[in-house]
GROMACS .gro file of C-alpha atoms in nm:
model
  103
    1MET     CA    1  14.212  12.360   1.032
    2SER     CA    2  14.407  12.335   1.375
    3GLU     CA    3  14.206  12.172   1.646
    4SER     CA    4  14.267  12.438   1.871
    5THR     CA    5  14.181  12.761   1.647
    6PRO     CA    6  13.824  12.808   1.603
    7THR     CA    7  13.696  12.812   1.214
    8PRO     CA    8  13.614  13.169   1.125
    9LEU     CA    9  13.267  13.162   0.940
   10ASP     CA   10  13.087  13.427   0.737
   11TRP     CA   11  12.784  13.516   0.954
   12THR     CA   12  12.488  13.710   0.832
   13ALA     CA   13  12.254  13.902   1.041
   14ASP     CA   14  11.877  13.949   0.996
   15ASP     CA   15  11.638  14.205   1.150
   16ASN     CA   16  11.585  14.002   1.461
   17SER     CA   17  11.943  14.012   1.542
   18GLU     CA   18  12.012  13.630   1.477
   19ARG     CA   19  12.309  13.553   1.276
   20TYR     CA   20  12.349  13.262   1.046
   21ALA     CA   21  12.619  13.072   0.883
   22THR     CA   22  12.702  12.771   0.698
   23ALA     CA   23  12.993  12.515   0.692
   24VAL     CA   24  13.033  12.230   0.493
   25ILE     CA   25  13.205  11.922   0.642
   26ASP     CA   26  13.287  11.627   0.432
   27GLY     CA   27  13.005  11.709   0.164
   28MET     CA   28  12.740  11.759   0.461
   29ALA     CA   29  12.599  12.135   0.517
   30TYR     CA   30  12.584  12.238   0.874
   31GLY     CA   31  12.358  12.561   0.961
   32LEU     CA   32  12.442  12.749   1.240
   33LEU     CA   33  12.241  13.006   1.419
   34ILE     CA   34  12.313  13.249   1.691
   35GLN     CA   35  12.013  13.368   1.870
   36THR     CA   36  11.879  13.529   2.207
   37ALA     CA   37  11.769  13.292   2.493
   38GLN     CA   38  11.580  13.318   2.762
   39ASN     CA   39  11.763  13.425   3.071
   40ALA     CA   40  11.694  13.200   3.353
   41SER     CA   41  11.721  13.346   3.700
   42SER     CA   42  12.048  13.297   3.878
   43ALA     CA   43  12.030  13.064   4.189
   44ALA     CA   44  12.233  13.336   4.352
   45GLU     CA   45  11.957  13.602   4.335
   46PRO     CA   46  11.752  13.620   4.661
   47VAL     CA   47  11.392  13.496   4.654
   48TRP     CA   48  11.281  13.814   4.838
   49TYR     CA   49  11.219  14.155   4.699
   50HIS     CA   50  11.529  14.354   4.656
   51PRO     CA   51  11.487  14.681   4.457
   52ALA     CA   52  11.855  14.679   4.371
   53LEU     CA   53  11.836  14.384   4.158
   54PRO     CA   54  11.939  14.469   3.773
   55ALA     CA   55  11.684  14.412   3.517
   56ALA     CA   56  11.674  14.090   3.296
   57ARG     CA   57  11.973  14.098   3.056
   58THR     CA   58  12.001  13.951   2.716
   59VAL     CA   59  12.176  13.616   2.689
   60TRP     CA   60  12.256  13.419   2.366
   61GLN     CA   61  12.289  13.054   2.230
   62TRP     CA   62  12.411  12.864   1.936
   63ARG     CA   63  12.260  12.588   1.745
   64ILE     CA   64  12.410  12.352   1.466
   65ALA     CA   65  12.176  12.155   1.223
   66SER     CA   66  12.263  11.927   0.958
   67GLY     CA   67  12.102  11.811   0.645
   68PRO     CA   68  11.777  11.944   0.480
   69ALA     CA   69  11.513  11.696   0.626
   70ASP     CA   70  11.506  11.539   0.983
   71ARG     CA   71  11.790  11.729   1.083
   72ALA     CA   72  12.011  11.649   1.386
   73SER     CA   73  12.090  11.936   1.583
   74HIS     CA   74  12.268  12.053   1.885
   75GLY     CA   75  12.278  12.389   2.082
   76CYS     CA   76  12.445  12.538   2.387
   77GLY     CA   77  12.400  12.853   2.594
   78PRO     CA   78  12.332  13.098   2.748
   79PHE     CA   79  12.622  13.317   2.674
   80PRO     CA   80  12.669  13.674   2.805
   81SER     CA   81  12.715  13.811   2.429
   82ALA     CA   82  12.648  13.719   2.072
   83LEU     CA   83  13.024  13.746   2.025
   84ALA     CA   84  13.074  13.464   2.290
   85ALA     CA   85  12.832  13.251   2.134
   86ARG     CA   86  12.972  13.295   1.797
   87HIS     CA   87  13.312  13.220   1.913
   88ALA     CA   88  13.161  12.905   2.096
   89ALA     CA   89  12.973  12.788   1.776
   90GLU     CA   90  13.284  12.830   1.577
   91CYS     CA   91  13.473  12.624   1.816
   92ALA     CA   92  13.207  12.366   1.803
   93ILE     CA   93  13.227  12.333   1.449
   94THR     CA   94  13.574  12.314   1.425
   95ALA     CA   95  13.566  12.005   1.685
   96LEU     CA   96  13.302  11.850   1.456
   97ALA     CA   97  13.533  11.889   1.152
   98THR     CA   98  13.825  11.753   1.340
   99GLY     CA   99  13.604  11.428   1.455
  100ARG     CA  100  13.637  11.530   1.832
  101CYS     CA  101  13.225  11.536   1.858
  102GLY     CA  102  12.916  11.442   1.648
  103LEU     CA  103  12.571  11.574   1.639
   0.00000   0.00000   0.00000
């Protein structure tokens, strides 16, 4: 596996639009989850009423957890789309597999 190419994972979606995958690194299973996240208001938005402001948009986050009990986990977001969150999660699991980061 290359340090610069994300590891492609086999993702499964559920009825809530969450996506799941599993990666095994050195015998340890890591569960990955892509899910919607609350979108915090941007600091650039004005604090006074403005009728042209767009409705809140859906943003995504990823989470990686290891082991079955007392799991260590790490997450990151928000991302503008599920695809962007998935790509970031695959980059993170690649970095974990190559020893460039840890949980």
